[in-house]
GROMACS .gro file of N, CA and C in nm:
model
  492
    1MET      N    1   0.076  -0.091  -0.009
    1MET     CA    2  -0.033  -0.013   0.021
    1MET      C    3   0.049   0.107   0.032
    2THR      N    4   0.111   0.210  -0.151
    2THR     CA    5   0.144   0.292  -0.109
    2THR      C    6   0.051   0.427   0.003
    3PRO      N    7   0.131   0.497   0.093
    3PRO     CA    8   0.158   0.633   0.175
    3PRO      C    9   0.099   0.737   0.134
    4ILE      N   10  -0.008   0.763   0.210
    4ILE     CA   11  -0.043   0.833   0.140
    4ILE      C   12  -0.003   0.972   0.216
    5ASP      N   13   0.068   1.115   0.137
    5ASP     CA   14   0.109   1.223   0.139
    5ASP      C   15   0.039   1.337   0.235
    6THR      N   16   0.123   1.351   0.369
    6THR     CA   17   0.076   1.432   0.453
    6THR      C   18   0.004   1.573   0.372
    7ALA      N   19  -0.013   1.651   0.278
    7ALA     CA   20   0.011   1.723   0.243
    7ALA      C   21  -0.111   1.723   0.137
    8GLU      N   22  -0.125   1.598   0.078
    8GLU     CA   23  -0.219   1.606   0.042
    8GLU      C   24  -0.312   1.533   0.114
    9LEU      N   25  -0.339   1.430   0.274
    9LEU     CA   26  -0.420   1.464   0.334
    9LEU      C   27  -0.514   1.606   0.398
   10GLU      N   28  -0.321   1.672   0.455
   10GLU     CA   29  -0.419   1.832   0.502
   10GLU      C   30  -0.589   1.913   0.338
   11ARG      N   31  -0.418   1.892   0.215
   11ARG     CA   32  -0.530   1.944   0.134
   11ARG      C   33  -0.691   1.849   0.170
   12LEU      N   34  -0.718   1.731   0.113
   12LEU     CA   35  -0.828   1.665   0.152
   12LEU      C   36  -0.902   1.709   0.317
   13ALA      N   37  -0.863   1.718   0.372
   13ALA     CA   38  -0.923   1.778   0.520
   13ALA      C   39  -0.978   1.883   0.530
   14ALA      N   40  -0.899   2.043   0.411
   14ALA     CA   41  -0.938   2.100   0.430
   14ALA      C   42  -1.030   2.170   0.289
   15SER      N   43  -1.119   2.024   0.175
   15SER     CA   44  -1.141   2.022   0.077
   15SER      C   45  -1.297   1.992   0.111
   16ILE      N   46  -1.295   1.809   0.211
   16ILE     CA   47  -1.414   1.779   0.236
   16ILE      C   48  -1.531   1.905   0.335
   17THR      N   49  -1.628   1.803   0.309
   17THR     CA   50  -1.757   1.886   0.384
   17THR      C   51  -1.771   1.877   0.490
   18PRO      N   52  -1.712   1.979   0.609
   18PRO     CA   53  -1.633   1.947   0.687
   18PRO      C   54  -1.753   1.845   0.825
   19GLY      N   55  -1.637   1.903   0.910
   19GLY     CA   56  -1.763   1.856   1.027
   19GLY      C   57  -1.763   1.724   1.056
   20GLU      N   58  -1.861   1.648   1.151
   20GLU     CA   59  -1.847   1.492   1.159
   20GLU      C   60  -1.970   1.467   1.097
   21TRP      N   61  -1.924   1.346   1.021
   21TRP     CA   62  -2.040   1.322   0.887
   21TRP      C   63  -2.122   1.210   1.056
   22ARG      N   64  -2.225   1.137   0.970
   22ARG     CA   65  -2.392   1.050   0.968
   22ARG      C   66  -2.405   1.000   0.894
   23VAL      N   67  -2.443   0.828   0.907
   23VAL     CA   68  -2.553   0.806   0.860
   23VAL      C   69  -2.671   0.828   0.939
   24GLU      N   70  -2.783   0.821   0.840
   24GLU     CA   71  -2.881   0.767   0.921
   24GLU      C   72  -2.954   0.628   0.982
   25ALA      N   73  -2.991   0.600   1.061
   25ALA     CA   74  -2.988   0.444   1.091
   25ALA      C   75  -3.082   0.342   0.949
   26GLY      N   76  -3.052   0.288   0.933
   26GLY     CA   77  -3.113   0.211   0.831
   26GLY      C   78  -3.096   0.262   0.663
   27THR      N   79  -2.993   0.336   0.667
   27THR     CA   80  -2.984   0.396   0.529
   27THR      C   81  -2.846   0.377   0.479
   28THR      N   82  -2.853   0.447   0.392
   28THR     CA   83  -2.710   0.401   0.287
   28THR      C   84  -2.640   0.554   0.321
   29LEU      N   85  -2.713   0.666   0.348
   29LEU     CA   86  -2.690   0.789   0.293
   29LEU      C   87  -2.575   0.815   0.384
   30VAL      N   88  -2.531   0.972   0.424
   30VAL     CA   89  -2.367   0.986   0.405
   30VAL      C   90  -2.404   1.154   0.445
   31TRP      N   91  -2.446   1.255   0.599
   31TRP     CA   92  -2.545   1.305   0.562
   31TRP      C   93  -2.321   1.373   0.625
   32GLY      N   94  -2.316   1.513   0.589
   32GLY     CA   95  -2.229   1.621   0.670
   32GLY      C   96  -2.314   1.705   0.800
   33SER      N   97  -2.219   1.765   0.913
   33SER     CA   98  -2.312   1.764   1.056
   33SER      C   99  -2.428   1.892   1.067
   34CYS      N  100  -2.494   1.864   1.125
   34CYS     CA  101  -2.629   1.939   1.172
   34CYS      C  102  -2.460   2.061   1.233
   35ASP      N  103  -2.589   2.199   1.206
   35ASP     CA  104  -2.499   2.376   1.249
   35ASP      C  105  -2.659   2.428   1.293
   36ALA      N  106  -2.668   2.370   1.437
   36ALA     CA  107  -2.794   2.441   1.524
   36ALA      C  108  -2.766   2.606   1.531
   37ASP      N  109  -2.761   2.681   1.469
   37ASP     CA  110  -2.703   2.731   1.504
   37ASP      C  111  -2.763   2.851   1.322
   38ASP      N  112  -2.717   2.736   1.224
   38ASP     CA  113  -2.791   2.810   1.066
   38ASP      C  114  -2.895   2.720   1.022
   39THR      N  115  -2.980   2.858   1.035
   39THR     CA  116  -3.148   2.844   1.003
   39THR      C  117  -3.220   2.824   0.875
   40SER      N  118  -3.092   2.764   0.793
   40SER     CA  119  -3.077   2.806   0.688
   40SER      C  120  -3.113   2.624   0.570
   41ASP      N  121  -3.107   2.639   0.514
   41ASP     CA  122  -3.143   2.452   0.518
   41ASP      C  123  -2.991   2.367   0.471
   42ARG      N  124  -2.929   2.372   0.523
   42ARG     CA  125  -2.831   2.363   0.523
   42ARG      C  126  -2.765   2.303   0.648
   43GLY      N  127  -2.872   2.407   0.767
   43GLY     CA  128  -2.829   2.412   0.917
   43GLY      C  129  -2.840   2.235   0.911
   44MET      N  130  -2.930   2.161   0.893
   44MET     CA  131  -2.957   2.058   0.873
   44MET      C  132  -2.925   1.949   0.864
   45GLY      N  133  -2.747   1.968   0.788
   45GLY     CA  134  -2.704   1.899   0.705
   45GLY      C  135  -2.741   1.840   0.560
   46TYR      N  136  -2.618   1.813   0.492
   46TYR     CA  137  -2.654   1.755   0.360
   46TYR      C  138  -2.573   1.656   0.328
   47PRO      N  139  -2.654   1.643   0.228
   47PRO     CA  140  -2.616   1.455   0.169
   47PRO      C  141  -2.476   1.488   0.126
   48VAL      N  142  -2.300   1.316   0.190
   48VAL     CA  143  -2.221   1.348   0.104
   48VAL      C  144  -2.219   1.266   0.026
   49SER      N  145  -2.265   1.171   0.003
   49SER     CA  146  -2.202   1.102  -0.026
   49SER      C  147  -2.389   0.934  -0.005
   50GLU      N  148  -2.399   0.856  -0.098
   50GLU     CA  149  -2.457   0.735  -0.073
   50GLU      C  150  -2.380   0.596  -0.135
   51CYS      N  151  -2.397   0.480  -0.151
   51CYS     CA  152  -2.333   0.341  -0.158
   51CYS      C  153  -2.425   0.290  -0.123
   52ARG      N  154  -2.449   0.284  -0.249
   52ARG     CA  155  -2.546   0.193  -0.345
   52ARG      C  156  -2.550   0.058  -0.302
   53ILE      N  157  -2.668   0.018  -0.344
   53ILE     CA  158  -2.732  -0.132  -0.287
   53ILE      C  159  -2.780  -0.224  -0.368
   54ALA      N  160  -2.838  -0.130  -0.466
   54ALA     CA  161  -2.826  -0.207  -0.571
   54ALA      C  162  -2.782  -0.213  -0.677
   55PRO      N  163  -2.744  -0.312  -0.774
   55PRO     CA  164  -2.704  -0.381  -0.901
   55PRO      C  165  -2.699  -0.208  -1.002
   56ILE      N  166  -2.566  -0.194  -1.027
   56ILE     CA  167  -2.515   0.004  -1.162
   56ILE      C  168  -2.618  -0.078  -1.238
   57SER      N  169  -2.583  -0.261  -1.274
   57SER     CA  170  -2.638  -0.301  -1.464
   57SER      C  171  -2.695  -0.444  -1.431
   58SER      N  172  -2.810  -0.504  -1.543
   58SER     CA  173  -2.770  -0.593  -1.541
   58SER      C  174  -2.655  -0.751  -1.425
   59TRP      N  175  -2.501  -0.684  -1.528
   59TRP     CA  176  -2.461  -0.741  -1.493
   59TRP      C  177  -2.350  -0.756  -1.363
   60ALA      N  178  -2.414  -0.666  -1.236
   60ALA     CA  179  -2.281  -0.601  -1.146
   60ALA      C  180  -2.370  -0.653  -1.016
   61LYS      N  181  -2.347  -0.710  -0.986
   61LYS     CA  182  -2.409  -0.776  -0.853
   61LYS      C  183  -2.287  -0.596  -0.747
   62GLY      N  184  -2.439  -0.571  -0.626
   62GLY     CA  185  -2.462  -0.469  -0.582
   62GLY      C  186  -2.478  -0.594  -0.394
   63PRO      N  187  -2.404  -0.490  -0.302
   63PRO     CA  188  -2.359  -0.460  -0.162
   63PRO      C  189  -2.561  -0.514  -0.110
   64ASP      N  190  -2.540  -0.617  -0.032
   64ASP     CA  191  -2.663  -0.598   0.028
   64ASP      C  192  -2.684  -0.427   0.113
   65ALA      N  193  -2.808  -0.468   0.201
   65ALA     CA  194  -2.864  -0.335   0.291
   65ALA      C  195  -2.698  -0.353   0.329
   66ASN      N  196  -2.778  -0.424   0.454
   66ASN     CA  197  -2.639  -0.461   0.539
   66ASN      C  198  -2.498  -0.432   0.484
   67GLU      N  199  -2.455  -0.434   0.370
   67GLU     CA  200  -2.289  -0.404   0.360
   67GLU      C  201  -2.306  -0.282   0.365
   68GLY      N  202  -2.414  -0.218   0.261
   68GLY     CA  203  -2.446  -0.068   0.234
   68GLY      C  204  -2.421  -0.030   0.296
   69GLU      N  205  -2.543  -0.003   0.429
   69GLU     CA  206  -2.489   0.068   0.581
   69GLU      C  207  -2.375   0.010   0.569
   70ALA      N  208  -2.316  -0.055   0.608
   70ALA     CA  209  -2.160  -0.042   0.658
   70ALA      C  210  -2.123  -0.011   0.640
   71ASN      N  211  -2.036   0.023   0.461
   71ASN     CA  212  -2.025   0.117   0.465
   71ASN      C  213  -1.975   0.297   0.430
   72ALA      N  214  -2.135   0.255   0.452
   72ALA     CA  215  -2.220   0.417   0.451
   72ALA      C  216  -2.129   0.473   0.578
   73ARG      N  217  -2.137   0.341   0.675
   73ARG     CA  218  -2.081   0.440   0.817
   73ARG      C  219  -1.935   0.477   0.799
   74ALA      N  220  -1.835   0.368   0.737
   74ALA     CA  221  -1.692   0.363   0.768
   74ALA      C  222  -1.668   0.453   0.600
   75ILE      N  223  -1.732   0.560   0.528
   75ILE     CA  224  -1.769   0.648   0.466
   75ILE      C  225  -1.744   0.738   0.576
   76ALA      N  226  -1.887   0.722   0.635
   76ALA     CA  227  -1.877   0.821   0.757
   76ALA      C  228  -1.712   0.871   0.885
   77LEU      N  229  -1.609   0.812   0.843
   77LEU     CA  230  -1.532   0.807   0.986
   77LEU      C  231  -1.462   0.855   0.912
   78VAL      N  232  -1.406   0.889   0.748
   78VAL     CA  233  -1.371   1.007   0.723
   78VAL      C  234  -1.311   1.110   0.750
   79PRO      N  235  -1.363   1.189   0.799
   79PRO     CA  236  -1.326   1.331   0.799
   79PRO      C  237  -1.241   1.306   0.952
   80ALA      N  238  -1.309   1.209   1.092
   80ALA     CA  239  -1.218   1.208   1.242
   80ALA      C  240  -1.086   1.120   1.213
   81LEU      N  241  -1.128   0.968   1.058
   81LEU     CA  242  -1.008   0.999   1.053
   81LEU      C  243  -0.840   1.036   1.012
   82ILE      N  244  -0.843   1.135   0.933
   82ILE     CA  245  -0.786   1.147   0.828
   82ILE      C  246  -0.732   1.275   0.968
   83CYS      N  247  -0.788   1.383   1.051
   83CYS     CA  248  -0.759   1.409   1.113
   83CYS      C  249  -0.725   1.364   1.269
   84GLU      N  250  -0.661   1.204   1.277
   84GLU     CA  251  -0.685   1.181   1.387
   84GLU      C  252  -0.448   1.079   1.316
   85VAL      N  253  -0.502   1.082   1.179
   85VAL     CA  254  -0.378   1.069   1.096
   85VAL      C  255  -0.271   1.157   1.091
   86LEU      N  256  -0.340   1.339   1.034
   86LEU     CA  257  -0.241   1.429   1.020
   86LEU      C  258  -0.228   1.413   1.198
   87ALA      N  259  -0.259   1.399   1.312
   87ALA     CA  260  -0.266   1.475   1.463
   87ALA      C  261  -0.063   1.311   1.478
   88ARG      N  262  -0.121   1.236   1.507
   88ARG     CA  263  -0.045   1.149   1.446
   88ARG      C  264   0.093   1.149   1.378
   89ARG      N  265   0.070   1.195   1.266
   89ARG     CA  266   0.182   1.245   1.221
   89ARG      C  267   0.248   1.350   1.328
   90LYS      N  268   0.187   1.430   1.362
   90LYS     CA  269   0.264   1.519   1.441
   90LYS      C  270   0.294   1.505   1.542
   91ALA      N  271   0.224   1.445   1.613
   91ALA     CA  272   0.303   1.362   1.762
   91ALA      C  273   0.409   1.284   1.720
   92GLU      N  274   0.459   1.232   1.582
   92GLU     CA  275   0.576   1.038   1.522
   92GLU      C  276   0.734   1.233   1.489
   93ALA      N  277   0.657   1.305   1.420
   93ALA     CA  278   0.759   1.378   1.377
   93ALA      C  279   0.835   1.444   1.432
   94GLY      N  280   0.693   1.511   1.627
   94GLY     CA  281   0.803   1.540   1.702
   94GLY      C  282   0.931   1.415   1.749
   95MET      N  283   0.852   1.314   1.873
   95MET     CA  284   0.899   1.232   1.861
   95MET      C  285   1.005   1.213   1.812
   96ARG      N  286   0.971   1.204   1.663
   96ARG     CA  287   1.169   1.155   1.654
   96ARG      C  288   1.197   1.272   1.608
   97ALA      N  289   1.234   1.406   1.686
   97ALA     CA  290   1.328   1.519   1.595
   97ALA      C  291   1.359   1.490   1.790
   98LEU      N  292   1.273   1.438   1.885
   98LEU     CA  293   1.344   1.449   2.021
   98LEU      C  294   1.430   1.339   2.037
   99LEU      N  295   1.420   1.200   1.931
   99LEU     CA  296   1.473   1.098   1.919
   99LEU      C  297   1.595   1.155   1.879
  100LEU      N  298   1.649   1.193   1.789
  100LEU     CA  299   1.764   1.189   1.743
  100LEU      C  300   1.800   1.311   1.765
  101ALA      N  301   1.753   1.462   1.865
  101ALA     CA  302   1.823   1.516   1.959
  101ALA      C  303   1.833   1.439   2.090
  102GLY      N  304   1.795   1.324   2.089
  102GLY     CA  305   1.835   1.230   2.205
  102GLY      C  306   2.023   1.160   2.153
  103CYS      N  307   1.960   1.116   2.054
  103CYS     CA  308   2.101   1.068   1.980
  103CYS      C  309   2.255   1.156   2.069
  104ASP      N  310   2.165   1.258   1.956
  104ASP     CA  311   2.314   1.386   1.920
  104ASP      C  312   2.356   1.460   2.036
  105LEU      N  313   2.264   1.432   2.187
  105LEU     CA  314   2.348   1.440   2.267
  105LEU      C  315   2.403   1.383   2.331
  106LEU      N  316   2.317   1.205   2.364
  106LEU     CA  317   2.427   1.117   2.396
  106LEU      C  318   2.548   1.063   2.341
  107ALA      N  319   2.552   1.058   2.247
  107ALA     CA  320   2.713   1.062   2.109
  107ALA      C  321   2.755   1.137   2.147
  108PHE      N  322   2.698   1.251   2.184
  108PHE     CA  323   2.882   1.356   2.277
  108PHE      C  324   2.853   1.296   2.448
  109GLU      N  325   2.806   1.255   2.466
  109GLU     CA  326   2.831   1.193   2.600
  109GLU      C  327   2.955   1.052   2.577
  110ALA      N  328   2.913   1.036   2.441
  110ALA     CA  329   2.960   0.856   2.415
  110ALA      C  330   3.090   0.868   2.404
  111SER      N  331   3.094   1.092   2.288
  111SER     CA  332   3.300   1.097   2.285
  111SER      C  333   3.375   1.139   2.419
  112ALA      N  334   3.352   1.198   2.476
  112ALA     CA  335   3.395   1.258   2.587
  112ALA      C  336   3.452   1.166   2.638
  113LEU      N  337   3.289   1.029   2.737
  113LEU     CA  338   3.294   0.929   2.760
  113LEU      C  339   3.469   0.851   2.723
  114ARG      N  340   3.470   0.824   2.614
  114ARG     CA  341   3.571   0.747   2.554
  114ARG      C  342   3.692   0.810   2.520
  115ALA      N  343   3.703   0.967   2.573
  115ALA     CA  344   3.816   1.041   2.617
  115ALA      C  345   3.916   1.013   2.657
  116SER      N  346   3.773   1.022   2.837
  116SER     CA  347   3.853   1.095   2.942
  116SER      C  348   3.944   0.872   2.975
  117ILE      N  349   3.900   0.790   2.892
  117ILE     CA  350   3.986   0.655   2.948
  117ILE      C  351   4.106   0.700   2.807
  118SER      N  352   4.114   0.711   2.703
  118SER     CA  353   4.158   0.721   2.579
  118SER      C  354   4.304   0.760   2.607
  119VAL      N  355   4.387   0.692   2.558
  119VAL     CA  356   4.546   0.736   2.521
  119VAL      C  357   4.553   0.854   2.403
  120ASN      N  358   4.626   0.951   2.303
  120ASN     CA  359   4.683   0.918   2.240
  120ASN      C  360   4.517   0.853   2.093
  121GLY      N  361   4.422   0.920   2.099
  121GLY     CA  362   4.284   0.867   2.043
  121GLY      C  363   4.238   0.669   2.095
  122VAL      N  364   4.316   0.615   2.086
  122VAL     CA  365   4.305   0.506   2.163
  122VAL      C  366   4.246   0.486   2.280
  123MET      N  367   4.173   0.395   2.267
  123MET     CA  368   4.073   0.370   2.425
  123MET      C  369   4.231   0.238   2.547
  124CYS      N  370   4.261   0.307   2.642
  124CYS     CA  371   4.291   0.187   2.757
  124CYS      C  372   4.234   0.257   2.859
  125PRO      N  373   4.095   0.156   2.888
  125PRO     CA  374   4.026   0.189   2.986
  125PRO      C  375   4.176   0.053   3.085
  126ASP      N  376   4.157   0.132   3.211
  126ASP     CA  377   4.203   0.084   3.313
  126ASP      C  378   4.100  -0.068   3.367
  127PRO      N  379   4.113  -0.135   3.432
  127PRO     CA  380   3.991  -0.255   3.544
  127PRO      C  381   3.916  -0.138   3.596
  128GLU      N  382   3.951  -0.044   3.673
  128GLU     CA  383   3.885   0.038   3.790
  128GLU      C  384   3.708   0.177   3.641
  129ASP      N  385   3.791   0.121   3.498
  129ASP     CA  386   3.698   0.208   3.411
  129ASP      C  387   3.618   0.054   3.316
  130GLN      N  388   3.611  -0.006   3.418
  130GLN     CA  389   3.470  -0.097   3.322
  130GLN      C  390   3.404  -0.031   3.290
  131ALA      N  391   3.292   0.055   3.434
  131ALA     CA  392   3.170   0.108   3.416
  131ALA      C  393   3.158   0.193   3.303
  132THR      N  394   3.289   0.206   3.316
  132THR     CA  395   3.287   0.381   3.188
  132THR      C  396   3.269   0.308   3.025
  133VAL      N  397   3.332   0.166   3.033
  133VAL     CA  398   3.308   0.102   2.903
  133VAL      C  399   3.217   0.042   2.929
  134GLU      N  400   3.206  -0.016   3.050
  134GLU     CA  401   3.045  -0.075   2.913
  134GLU      C  402   2.893   0.032   2.941
  135SER      N  403   2.956   0.155   2.904
  135SER     CA  404   2.801   0.271   2.934
  135SER      C  405   2.846   0.398   2.831
  136ILE      N  406   2.948   0.371   2.793
  136ILE     CA  407   2.989   0.353   2.619
  136ILE      C  408   2.908   0.190   2.505
  137ARG      N  409   2.948   0.111   2.548
  137ARG     CA  410   2.839   0.010   2.488
  137ARG      C  411   2.711   0.045   2.481
  138GLU      N  412   2.668   0.083   2.646
  138GLU     CA  413   2.480   0.169   2.563
  138GLU      C  414   2.427   0.274   2.550
  139ILE      N  415   2.574   0.313   2.541
  139ILE     CA  416   2.567   0.458   2.519
  139ILE      C  417   2.535   0.390   2.295
  140GLU      N  418   2.569   0.368   2.215
  140GLU     CA  419   2.626   0.332   2.172
  140GLU      C  420   2.527   0.253   2.052
  141ASP      N  421   2.463   0.105   2.175
  141ASP     CA  422   2.376   0.089   2.182
  141ASP      C  423   2.229   0.135   2.186
  142TRP      N  424   2.209   0.193   2.279
  142TRP     CA  425   2.070   0.315   2.251
  142TRP      C  426   2.070   0.345   2.122
  143ILE      N  427   2.169   0.385   2.083
  143ILE     CA  428   2.201   0.517   1.958
  143ILE      C  429   2.130   0.457   1.804
  144ALA      N  430   2.217   0.319   1.831
  144ALA     CA  431   2.216   0.270   1.687
  144ALA      C  432   2.074   0.186   1.674
  145SER      N  433   2.047   0.142   1.837
  145SER     CA  434   1.864   0.148   1.833
  145SER      C  435   1.752   0.204   1.794
  146VAL      N  436   1.809   0.323   1.862
  146VAL     CA  437   1.697   0.423   1.769
  146VAL      C  438   1.703   0.478   1.601
  147LYS      N  439   1.760   0.484   1.557
  147LYS     CA  440   1.848   0.473   1.438
  147LYS      C  441   1.765   0.379   1.386
  148ALA      N  442   1.813   0.212   1.365
  148ALA     CA  443   1.721   0.147   1.331
  148ALA      C  444   1.533   0.161   1.342
  149THR      N  445   1.540   0.177   1.436
  149THR     CA  446   1.378   0.184   1.404
  149THR      C  447   1.379   0.342   1.362
  150LEU      N  448   1.388   0.462   1.359
  150LEU     CA  449   1.373   0.556   1.306
  150LEU      C  450   1.417   0.568   1.084
  151TYR      N  451   1.489   0.468   1.085
  151TYR     CA  452   1.536   0.452   0.929
  151TYR      C  453   1.503   0.307   0.912
  152PRO      N  454   1.427   0.218   0.905
  152PRO     CA  455   1.372   0.114   0.852
  152PRO      C  456   1.402   0.050   0.833
  153THR      N  457   1.492  -0.056   0.745
  153THR     CA  458   1.588  -0.085   0.594
  153THR      C  459   1.379  -0.189   0.554
  154THR      N  460   1.344  -0.256   0.603
  154THR     CA  461   1.187  -0.334   0.548
  154THR      C  462   1.074  -0.265   0.573
  155PRO      N  463   1.046  -0.317   0.484
  155PRO     CA  464   0.837  -0.337   0.522
  155PRO      C  465   0.786  -0.325   0.678
  156GLU      N  466   0.837  -0.450   0.680
  156GLU     CA  467   0.811  -0.537   0.823
  156GLU      C  468   0.871  -0.438   0.934
  157ALA      N  469   1.011  -0.426   0.967
  157ALA     CA  470   1.061  -0.336   0.979
  157ALA      C  471   0.996  -0.225   1.039
  158GLU      N  472   0.886  -0.146   0.963
  158GLU     CA  473   0.812  -0.008   0.969
  158GLU      C  474   0.679  -0.078   1.064
  159GLY      N  475   0.623  -0.179   1.048
  159GLY     CA  476   0.485  -0.232   1.097
  159GLY      C  477   0.399  -0.211   0.996
  160GLY      N  478   0.443  -0.128   0.871
  160GLY     CA  479   0.287  -0.149   0.772
  160GLY      C  480   0.203  -0.303   0.732
  161CYS      N  481   0.152  -0.283   0.636
  161CYS     CA  482   0.055  -0.376   0.672
  161CYS      C  483   0.040  -0.508   0.628
  162ASP      N  484   0.170  -0.477   0.531
  162ASP     CA  485   0.209  -0.627   0.546
  162ASP      C  486   0.340  -0.735   0.685
  163ALA      N  487   0.338  -0.613   0.767
  163ALA     CA  488   0.379  -0.707   0.850
  163ALA      C  489   0.373  -0.766   0.957
  164GLU      N  490   0.430  -0.841   0.979
  164GLU     CA  491   0.337  -0.997   1.097
  164GLU      C  492   0.333  -0.953   1.244
   0.00000   0.00000   0.00000
């Protein structure tokens, strides 16, 4: 499945019928939201989409009424789902930035620790420096783990639709 570009989602969110969409019970008609303050005909909401339940021709089979209503209910979720995806992407971008900043800070710390037990650029730890050596390894392992998570090399690592 091809990911949908965030800019495209933002464009869609700005251009579709606003508000919560709803489906009247027992129908396949998706309505835009009501606006109690709007006394015009549109204040009651207006049809956004209808899910076909009858065949479109003699050779095509249409969904039954239950499937048509389920389709309509799924379509009615579109505005909320777009908003949720956009919010999660924004939060994910913030977390990525924080994790990368943490990697940078810890890389600097590991470098300073390494320098503190090095002679002429070569680590020469004394036995009492084992805790420092272990800290350096843990920091470097954490940085590698974060980068592998942020920059996966396989779709499965991303937790995509095909991941098990």
